[in-house]
Structures are given as C-alpha cells and as structure tokens.
C-alpha cells in the first residue's frame, strides 16, 4: 500500500463518517456541520482524482455557499427543541434503511460484476483550459442555459422567500 | 491499489446514506441535506469515470460542473419553499406538509 492509497482510505473514511453523521445526528445544526465536513472530504477526493478546478468549486459552492444557505435556513425555521430537530419517522426509519441497504447492495454488486474499460491515456495537462474550451465551444448552449437557470432560480427564491402578494 | 471500483463503491455508499436520509427524515431541511449528499455521490462517479475510463477529455468534469449548478439552484429554491411553508404552517415537519393532499 503506497501513500496515495492511504490518503484515499483516510479521506473516504472521513467523508462516509461525516455523511453518516448528517443522517444520524438528532440535532440538525450538528447535521449541517457534519455536512460541511463531508463536502470537504469530497473536495479532497476531487483533488486526488486530478480535478483541481472541481475541488476548488466544491469548496467554494458546497462547503461555502450551500452550507451557509442551509445553516441560515435552519436558524430561520428552528424548532423549539433543537435536540429533537432532526428526528426520523418511527416506521419509515426501518423501511428507509431497508430500501437504502438494498439500493447500496444492488449497485455495489453491479459495480463489482462490471468489467470497466481502462483508458491508457492521462488527463490533459491543462485541464482548466480544456474545460473552458469545451464550455465555451461545443457546450456553449448548455452553458448559457445553466446561467439562465441560475438567474431564474435566484429570482424565484427571492420571490418565494419574501412572500408573493406582500406589497409593502 | 485504488482503482475505479473503489471510487464507485464510495459513491454508492454515499448515495445509499442519502437515500436513507431522504426516506426517513422528518425535517424538510434534513431531506434537502440528504439530497445534496446524493448529488455529491453522483459527482464523484462522474469524475472518477472521467479519470479512469475516458481520460483523454474532461467531459466528466464538465457534467459535474453542470450538476453543481443545478444543485445550487435546487437548494436555493428548496430552502425558499421551506421558508414560505414555514411561515404558513409554523413547522418544518414533512408530516404537516399536506397542502396538496385532498
């Protein structure tokens, strides 16, 4: 086992443990902080996969913006008792666990039994440049649609959160 | 030796945790956080497959960027919806979200 394998195992353990914490903590503030740790672990995995730009975007967008948004929303809609704020349904806990277990085992078995084609080449040296060439070249329509989607989502979020029909 | 299978299995485990959270949580914000976990699992798969299977281009990373964009839009609109419903119902418990039930 060399160093990069060890780093992968440690990062994967941190990520999965934090993800278990997200669904396991009874207090939703603890869940949100655990979610931040999980996002950072995923960002570290991106760096290991030589996707440095994606890792930085993950830290900026997920660990930064999305987490802050979620924590603000939690503070605005906090229940009276914070220690009971992230409970599971009594019955759905078992059904959900069963379905999640079946999904995981099924997908895992499918992954294990598939023979994946291995590529011999390596990623482009300037992966950010290659990404930009694709984004503003072949995929420019999708790029513009994504920009429009973000604009519409921001306007929609403001209108929903402000409350439509309040003209003061 | 860490290969593609290890990354895909990690993504599967993360996805399963997200599925469990979506199905079992009572708090709407908790469900949204679980959805984010699932989207992260999908992104790991895309980037891992990009590196190990089709590494001459960066198409997988491109798709991951679009998923991040959609996830950001989704979480913004979702949290705004939760805020709007909370103002009416004074609750974020999904059992109370039955406005469209007849």
JSON list of C-alpha atoms in Angstrom, two decimals, chain A residues 5 8-9 12 15-16 19-20 22-25 28 31-32 35 38-39 42 45-46 48-51 53-54 57-58 61-62 66 69-70 73-74 76-79 85-89 92-93 96-97 99-100 103-104 107-108 111-112 116-119 121-124 127 130-131 134-135 139 142-143 146 149-150 153 157 160-163 166, chain B residues 1-10 12-27 29-34 36-37 39-40 43-45 47-59 61-77 79-84 86-87 90-95:
[
{"chain": "A", "resi": 5, "resn": "UNK", "atom": "CA", "xyz": [-3.91, 4.62, -1.31]},
{"chain": "A", "resi": 8, "resn": "UNK", "atom": "CA", "xyz": [-7.74, 7.77, -0.29]},
{"chain": "A", "resi": 9, "resn": "UNK", "atom": "CA", "xyz": [-8.75, 5.44, 2.55]},
{"chain": "A", "resi": 12, "resn": "UNK", "atom": "CA", "xyz": [-13.09, 8.14, 2.20]},
{"chain": "A", "resi": 15, "resn": "UNK", "atom": "CA", "xyz": [-16.36, 11.52, 4.11]},
{"chain": "A", "resi": 16, "resn": "UNK", "atom": "CA", "xyz": [-18.53, 8.49, 4.88]},
{"chain": "A", "resi": 19, "resn": "UNK", "atom": "CA", "xyz": [-22.25, 11.57, 5.83]},
{"chain": "A", "resi": 20, "resn": "UNK", "atom": "CA", "xyz": [-23.48, 9.08, 8.44]},
{"chain": "A", "resi": 22, "resn": "UNK", "atom": "CA", "xyz": [-25.64, 14.03, 8.61]},
{"chain": "A", "resi": 23, "resn": "UNK", "atom": "CA", "xyz": [-28.43, 11.45, 8.83]},
{"chain": "A", "resi": 24, "resn": "UNK", "atom": "CA", "xyz": [-27.55, 10.25, 12.33]},
{"chain": "A", "resi": 25, "resn": "UNK", "atom": "CA", "xyz": [-27.41, 13.39, 14.50]},
{"chain": "A", "resi": 28, "resn": "UNK", "atom": "CA", "xyz": [-29.99, 19.45, 12.85]},
{"chain": "A", "resi": 31, "resn": "UNK", "atom": "CA", "xyz": [-26.07, 17.55, 10.95]},
{"chain": "A", "resi": 32, "resn": "UNK", "atom": "CA", "xyz": [-25.33, 20.72, 8.96]},
{"chain": "A", "resi": 35, "resn": "UNK", "atom": "CA", "xyz": [-22.41, 18.03, 6.07]},
{"chain": "A", "resi": 38, "resn": "UNK", "atom": "CA", "xyz": [-18.48, 15.64, 4.19]},
{"chain": "A", "resi": 39, "resn": "UNK", "atom": "CA", "xyz": [-18.30, 18.28, 1.42]},
{"chain": "A", "resi": 42, "resn": "UNK", "atom": "CA", "xyz": [-15.45, 15.04, -1.29]},
{"chain": "A", "resi": 45, "resn": "UNK", "atom": "CA", "xyz": [-11.29, 13.23, -3.31]},
{"chain": "A", "resi": 46, "resn": "UNK", "atom": "CA", "xyz": [-11.60, 15.53, -6.33]},
{"chain": "A", "resi": 48, "resn": "UNK", "atom": "CA", "xyz": [-6.90, 13.14, -5.65]},
{"chain": "A", "resi": 49, "resn": "UNK", "atom": "CA", "xyz": [-8.65, 12.49, -8.97]},
{"chain": "A", "resi": 50, "resn": "UNK", "atom": "CA", "xyz": [-6.62, 15.36, -10.51]},
{"chain": "A", "resi": 51, "resn": "UNK", "atom": "CA", "xyz": [-9.73, 17.52, -10.84]},
{"chain": "A", "resi": 53, "resn": "UNK", "atom": "CA", "xyz": [-10.76, 23.02, -10.50]},
{"chain": "A", "resi": 54, "resn": "UNK", "atom": "CA", "xyz": [-13.71, 20.87, -9.44]},
{"chain": "A", "resi": 57, "resn": "UNK", "atom": "CA", "xyz": [-15.54, 24.77, -6.99]},
{"chain": "A", "resi": 58, "resn": "UNK", "atom": "CA", "xyz": [-16.71, 22.16, -4.46]},
{"chain": "A", "resi": 61, "resn": "UNK", "atom": "CA", "xyz": [-20.01, 26.40, -3.80]},
{"chain": "A", "resi": 62, "resn": "UNK", "atom": "CA", "xyz": [-20.81, 23.50, -1.47]},
{"chain": "A", "resi": 66, "resn": "UNK", "atom": "CA", "xyz": [-24.68, 25.94, 0.11]},
{"chain": "A", "resi": 69, "resn": "UNK", "atom": "CA", "xyz": [-27.57, 28.87, 2.99]},
{"chain": "A", "resi": 70, "resn": "UNK", "atom": "CA", "xyz": [-28.63, 25.70, 4.81]},
{"chain": "A", "resi": 73, "resn": "UNK", "atom": "CA", "xyz": [-32.43, 28.40, 6.76]},
{"chain": "A", "resi": 74, "resn": "UNK", "atom": "CA", "xyz": [-32.06, 26.23, 9.87]},
{"chain": "A", "resi": 76, "resn": "UNK", "atom": "CA", "xyz": [-34.88, 30.84, 10.46]},
{"chain": "A", "resi": 77, "resn": "UNK", "atom": "CA", "xyz": [-37.04, 27.73, 10.87]},
{"chain": "A", "resi": 78, "resn": "UNK", "atom": "CA", "xyz": [-35.57, 26.37, 14.10]},
{"chain": "A", "resi": 79, "resn": "UNK", "atom": "CA", "xyz": [-37.89, 24.21, 16.17]},
{"chain": "A", "resi": 85, "resn": "UNK", "atom": "CA", "xyz": [-34.97, 18.86, 15.42]},
{"chain": "A", "resi": 86, "resn": "UNK", "atom": "CA", "xyz": [-33.73, 16.12, 13.08]},
{"chain": "A", "resi": 87, "resn": "UNK", "atom": "CA", "xyz": [-35.70, 13.04, 14.12]},
{"chain": "A", "resi": 88, "resn": "UNK", "atom": "CA", "xyz": [-36.61, 10.19, 11.80]},
{"chain": "A", "resi": 89, "resn": "UNK", "atom": "CA", "xyz": [-40.08, 8.82, 11.23]},
{"chain": "A", "resi": 92, "resn": "UNK", "atom": "CA", "xyz": [-40.13, 4.92, 7.89]},
{"chain": "A", "resi": 93, "resn": "UNK", "atom": "CA", "xyz": [-36.75, 4.62, 9.63]},
{"chain": "A", "resi": 96, "resn": "UNK", "atom": "CA", "xyz": [-35.93, 3.67, 4.54]},
{"chain": "A", "resi": 97, "resn": "UNK", "atom": "CA", "xyz": [-32.99, 1.76, 5.98]},
{"chain": "A", "resi": 99, "resn": "UNK", "atom": "CA", "xyz": [-34.53, 0.35, 0.83]},
{"chain": "A", "resi": 100, "resn": "UNK", "atom": "CA", "xyz": [-31.22, 2.23, 1.18]},
{"chain": "A", "resi": 103, "resn": "UNK", "atom": "CA", "xyz": [-30.04, 0.11, -3.30]},
{"chain": "A", "resi": 104, "resn": "UNK", "atom": "CA", "xyz": [-26.48, 0.13, -1.98]},
{"chain": "A", "resi": 107, "resn": "UNK", "atom": "CA", "xyz": [-25.49, -1.00, -7.08]},
{"chain": "A", "resi": 108, "resn": "UNK", "atom": "CA", "xyz": [-22.40, -2.39, -5.35]},
{"chain": "A", "resi": 111, "resn": "UNK", "atom": "CA", "xyz": [-20.27, -2.28, -9.97]},
{"chain": "A", "resi": 112, "resn": "UNK", "atom": "CA", "xyz": [-18.35, -5.33, -8.77]},
{"chain": "A", "resi": 116, "resn": "UNK", "atom": "CA", "xyz": [-14.70, -1.44, -16.81]},
{"chain": "A", "resi": 117, "resn": "UNK", "atom": "CA", "xyz": [-12.74, -0.34, -19.88]},
{"chain": "A", "resi": 118, "resn": "UNK", "atom": "CA", "xyz": [-9.46, 1.15, -18.76]},
{"chain": "A", "resi": 119, "resn": "UNK", "atom": "CA", "xyz": [-8.01, 4.05, -20.64]},
{"chain": "A", "resi": 121, "resn": "UNK", "atom": "CA", "xyz": [-4.00, 7.93, -21.56]},
{"chain": "A", "resi": 122, "resn": "UNK", "atom": "CA", "xyz": [-3.84, 10.55, -18.85]},
{"chain": "A", "resi": 123, "resn": "UNK", "atom": "CA", "xyz": [-5.85, 13.69, -18.23]},
{"chain": "A", "resi": 124, "resn": "UNK", "atom": "CA", "xyz": [-4.88, 16.80, -20.21]},
{"chain": "A", "resi": 127, "resn": "UNK", "atom": "CA", "xyz": [-7.43, 20.60, -17.50]},
{"chain": "A", "resi": 130, "resn": "UNK", "atom": "CA", "xyz": [-9.62, 22.05, -21.72]},
{"chain": "A", "resi": 131, "resn": "UNK", "atom": "CA", "xyz": [-12.71, 22.58, -19.58]},
{"chain": "A", "resi": 134, "resn": "UNK", "atom": "CA", "xyz": [-15.46, 22.68, -24.01]},
{"chain": "A", "resi": 135, "resn": "UNK", "atom": "CA", "xyz": [-17.70, 25.05, -22.01]},
{"chain": "A", "resi": 139, "resn": "UNK", "atom": "CA", "xyz": [-21.31, 23.09, -24.91]},
{"chain": "A", "resi": 142, "resn": "UNK", "atom": "CA", "xyz": [-25.77, 24.29, -22.16]},
{"chain": "A", "resi": 143, "resn": "UNK", "atom": "CA", "xyz": [-23.53, 26.88, -20.52]},
{"chain": "A", "resi": 146, "resn": "UNK", "atom": "CA", "xyz": [-27.21, 26.94, -16.92]},
{"chain": "A", "resi": 149, "resn": "UNK", "atom": "CA", "xyz": [-31.34, 28.58, -14.78]},
{"chain": "A", "resi": 150, "resn": "UNK", "atom": "CA", "xyz": [-29.31, 30.20, -12.01]},
{"chain": "A", "resi": 153, "resn": "UNK", "atom": "CA", "xyz": [-33.64, 30.20, -9.51]},
{"chain": "A", "resi": 157, "resn": "UNK", "atom": "CA", "xyz": [-36.03, 32.02, -4.44]},
{"chain": "A", "resi": 160, "resn": "UNK", "atom": "CA", "xyz": [-40.78, 32.66, -2.61]},
{"chain": "A", "resi": 161, "resn": "UNK", "atom": "CA", "xyz": [-38.87, 33.69, 0.50]},
{"chain": "A", "resi": 162, "resn": "UNK", "atom": "CA", "xyz": [-40.23, 37.23, 0.51]},
{"chain": "A", "resi": 163, "resn": "UNK", "atom": "CA", "xyz": [-43.79, 36.04, 0.11]},
{"chain": "A", "resi": 166, "resn": "UNK", "atom": "CA", "xyz": [-46.98, 41.34, 0.02]},
{"chain": "B", "resi": 1, "resn": "UNK", "atom": "CA", "xyz": [-4.15, -0.26, -5.35]},
{"chain": "B", "resi": 2, "resn": "UNK", "atom": "CA", "xyz": [-7.01, 2.22, -5.58]},
{"chain": "B", "resi": 3, "resn": "UNK", "atom": "CA", "xyz": [-8.82, 1.87, -8.90]},
{"chain": "B", "resi": 4, "resn": "UNK", "atom": "CA", "xyz": [-12.14, 2.91, -10.40]},
{"chain": "B", "resi": 5, "resn": "UNK", "atom": "CA", "xyz": [-14.11, 0.32, -8.41]},
{"chain": "B", "resi": 6, "resn": "UNK", "atom": "CA", "xyz": [-13.05, 1.83, -5.07]},
{"chain": "B", "resi": 7, "resn": "UNK", "atom": "CA", "xyz": [-14.30, 5.29, -6.09]},
{"chain": "B", "resi": 8, "resn": "UNK", "atom": "CA", "xyz": [-17.56, 3.89, -7.49]},
{"chain": "B", "resi": 9, "resn": "UNK", "atom": "CA", "xyz": [-18.19, 1.89, -4.30]},
{"chain": "B", "resi": 10, "resn": "UNK", "atom": "CA", "xyz": [-17.54, 5.01, -2.21]},
{"chain": "B", "resi": 12, "resn": "UNK", "atom": "CA", "xyz": [-22.55, 4.05, -3.89]},
{"chain": "B", "resi": 13, "resn": "UNK", "atom": "CA", "xyz": [-22.19, 4.15, -0.10]},
{"chain": "B", "resi": 14, "resn": "UNK", "atom": "CA", "xyz": [-22.66, 7.94, -0.06]},
{"chain": "B", "resi": 15, "resn": "UNK", "atom": "CA", "xyz": [-25.71, 7.59, -2.32]},
{"chain": "B", "resi": 16, "resn": "UNK", "atom": "CA", "xyz": [-27.20, 4.94, -0.03]},
{"chain": "B", "resi": 17, "resn": "UNK", "atom": "CA", "xyz": [-26.76, 7.18, 3.02]},
{"chain": "B", "resi": 18, "resn": "UNK", "atom": "CA", "xyz": [-28.51, 9.94, 1.08]},
{"chain": "B", "resi": 19, "resn": "UNK", "atom": "CA", "xyz": [-31.38, 7.63, 0.12]},
{"chain": "B", "resi": 20, "resn": "UNK", "atom": "CA", "xyz": [-31.83, 6.65, 3.76]},
{"chain": "B", "resi": 21, "resn": "UNK", "atom": "CA", "xyz": [-31.93, 10.31, 4.82]},
{"chain": "B", "resi": 22, "resn": "UNK", "atom": "CA", "xyz": [-34.44, 11.27, 2.14]},
{"chain": "B", "resi": 23, "resn": "UNK", "atom": "CA", "xyz": [-36.77, 8.39, 3.05]},
{"chain": "B", "resi": 24, "resn": "UNK", "atom": "CA", "xyz": [-36.61, 8.61, 6.83]},
{"chain": "B", "resi": 25, "resn": "UNK", "atom": "CA", "xyz": [-36.11, 12.24, 7.89]},
{"chain": "B", "resi": 26, "resn": "UNK", "atom": "CA", "xyz": [-38.99, 14.28, 9.27]},
{"chain": "B", "resi": 27, "resn": "UNK", "atom": "CA", "xyz": [-37.31, 17.66, 8.94]},
{"chain": "B", "resi": 29, "resn": "UNK", "atom": "CA", "xyz": [-34.10, 20.73, 5.73]},
{"chain": "B", "resi": 30, "resn": "UNK", "atom": "CA", "xyz": [-32.69, 17.33, 6.69]},
{"chain": "B", "resi": 31, "resn": "UNK", "atom": "CA", "xyz": [-34.16, 15.85, 3.49]},
{"chain": "B", "resi": 32, "resn": "UNK", "atom": "CA", "xyz": [-32.54, 18.62, 1.41]},
{"chain": "B", "resi": 33, "resn": "UNK", "atom": "CA", "xyz": [-29.16, 17.91, 3.04]},
{"chain": "B", "resi": 34, "resn": "UNK", "atom": "CA", "xyz": [-29.53, 14.23, 2.16]},
{"chain": "B", "resi": 36, "resn": "UNK", "atom": "CA", "xyz": [-27.03, 17.13, -1.50]},
{"chain": "B", "resi": 37, "resn": "UNK", "atom": "CA", "xyz": [-25.19, 14.01, -0.34]},
{"chain": "B", "resi": 39, "resn": "UNK", "atom": "CA", "xyz": [-25.68, 14.67, -5.76]},
{"chain": "B", "resi": 40, "resn": "UNK", "atom": "CA", "xyz": [-22.13, 14.63, -4.37]},
{"chain": "B", "resi": 43, "resn": "UNK", "atom": "CA", "xyz": [-20.29, 13.87, -8.96]},
{"chain": "B", "resi": 44, "resn": "UNK", "atom": "CA", "xyz": [-17.66, 11.52, -7.53]},
{"chain": "B", "resi": 45, "resn": "UNK", "atom": "CA", "xyz": [-18.77, 8.86, -10.02]},
{"chain": "B", "resi": 47, "resn": "UNK", "atom": "CA", "xyz": [-15.09, 12.49, -12.10]},
{"chain": "B", "resi": 48, "resn": "UNK", "atom": "CA", "xyz": [-13.76, 9.01, -11.29]},
{"chain": "B", "resi": 49, "resn": "UNK", "atom": "CA", "xyz": [-15.06, 7.57, -14.58]},
{"chain": "B", "resi": 50, "resn": "UNK", "atom": "CA", "xyz": [-13.60, 10.59, -16.38]},
{"chain": "B", "resi": 51, "resn": "UNK", "atom": "CA", "xyz": [-10.15, 9.87, -14.95]},
{"chain": "B", "resi": 52, "resn": "UNK", "atom": "CA", "xyz": [-10.07, 6.08, -15.31]},
{"chain": "B", "resi": 53, "resn": "UNK", "atom": "CA", "xyz": [-12.15, 5.38, -18.44]},
{"chain": "B", "resi": 54, "resn": "UNK", "atom": "CA", "xyz": [-12.16, 8.41, -20.75]},
{"chain": "B", "resi": 55, "resn": "UNK", "atom": "CA", "xyz": [-9.19, 10.44, -19.64]},
{"chain": "B", "resi": 56, "resn": "UNK", "atom": "CA", "xyz": [-8.33, 12.00, -23.00]},
{"chain": "B", "resi": 57, "resn": "UNK", "atom": "CA", "xyz": [-11.03, 14.62, -22.46]},
{"chain": "B", "resi": 58, "resn": "UNK", "atom": "CA", "xyz": [-12.64, 16.30, -19.46]},
{"chain": "B", "resi": 59, "resn": "UNK", "atom": "CA", "xyz": [-16.30, 15.61, -20.32]},
{"chain": "B", "resi": 61, "resn": "UNK", "atom": "CA", "xyz": [-15.75, 17.15, -15.11]},
{"chain": "B", "resi": 62, "resn": "UNK", "atom": "CA", "xyz": [-17.94, 19.27, -17.40]},
{"chain": "B", "resi": 63, "resn": "UNK", "atom": "CA", "xyz": [-21.01, 17.25, -16.40]},
{"chain": "B", "resi": 64, "resn": "UNK", "atom": "CA", "xyz": [-20.03, 17.55, -12.74]},
{"chain": "B", "resi": 65, "resn": "UNK", "atom": "CA", "xyz": [-19.97, 21.34, -13.14]},
{"chain": "B", "resi": 66, "resn": "UNK", "atom": "CA", "xyz": [-23.50, 21.31, -14.59]},
{"chain": "B", "resi": 67, "resn": "UNK", "atom": "CA", "xyz": [-24.67, 19.08, -11.72]},
{"chain": "B", "resi": 68, "resn": "UNK", "atom": "CA", "xyz": [-23.19, 21.56, -9.23]},
{"chain": "B", "resi": 69, "resn": "UNK", "atom": "CA", "xyz": [-25.07, 24.40, -10.98]},
{"chain": "B", "resi": 70, "resn": "UNK", "atom": "CA", "xyz": [-28.38, 22.52, -10.86]},
{"chain": "B", "resi": 71, "resn": "UNK", "atom": "CA", "xyz": [-27.77, 21.52, -7.22]},
{"chain": "B", "resi": 72, "resn": "UNK", "atom": "CA", "xyz": [-27.14, 25.14, -6.23]},
{"chain": "B", "resi": 73, "resn": "UNK", "atom": "CA", "xyz": [-30.37, 26.23, -7.93]},
{"chain": "B", "resi": 74, "resn": "UNK", "atom": "CA", "xyz": [-32.24, 23.33, -6.33]},
{"chain": "B", "resi": 75, "resn": "UNK", "atom": "CA", "xyz": [-31.07, 24.10, -2.80]},
{"chain": "B", "resi": 76, "resn": "UNK", "atom": "CA", "xyz": [-31.87, 27.81, -3.16]},
{"chain": "B", "resi": 77, "resn": "UNK", "atom": "CA", "xyz": [-35.42, 27.21, -4.40]},
{"chain": "B", "resi": 79, "resn": "UNK", "atom": "CA", "xyz": [-34.97, 26.36, 1.08]},
{"chain": "B", "resi": 80, "resn": "UNK", "atom": "CA", "xyz": [-37.11, 29.29, -0.11]},
{"chain": "B", "resi": 81, "resn": "UNK", "atom": "CA", "xyz": [-40.08, 26.91, -0.42]},
{"chain": "B", "resi": 82, "resn": "UNK", "atom": "CA", "xyz": [-39.44, 25.60, 3.10]},
{"chain": "B", "resi": 83, "resn": "UNK", "atom": "CA", "xyz": [-39.32, 29.19, 4.40]},
{"chain": "B", "resi": 84, "resn": "UNK", "atom": "CA", "xyz": [-42.59, 30.04, 2.63]},
{"chain": "B", "resi": 86, "resn": "UNK", "atom": "CA", "xyz": [-42.90, 27.54, 7.49]},
{"chain": "B", "resi": 87, "resn": "UNK", "atom": "CA", "xyz": [-44.45, 31.00, 7.51]},
{"chain": "B", "resi": 90, "resn": "UNK", "atom": "CA", "xyz": [-45.12, 27.21, 11.69]},
{"chain": "B", "resi": 91, "resn": "UNK", "atom": "CA", "xyz": [-43.48, 23.82, 11.14]},
{"chain": "B", "resi": 92, "resn": "UNK", "atom": "CA", "xyz": [-40.84, 22.11, 9.02]},
{"chain": "B", "resi": 93, "resn": "UNK", "atom": "CA", "xyz": [-42.13, 18.61, 9.75]},
{"chain": "B", "resi": 94, "resn": "UNK", "atom": "CA", "xyz": [-42.89, 16.87, 6.47]},
{"chain": "B", "resi": 95, "resn": "UNK", "atom": "CA", "xyz": [-45.98, 15.29, 8.05]}
]
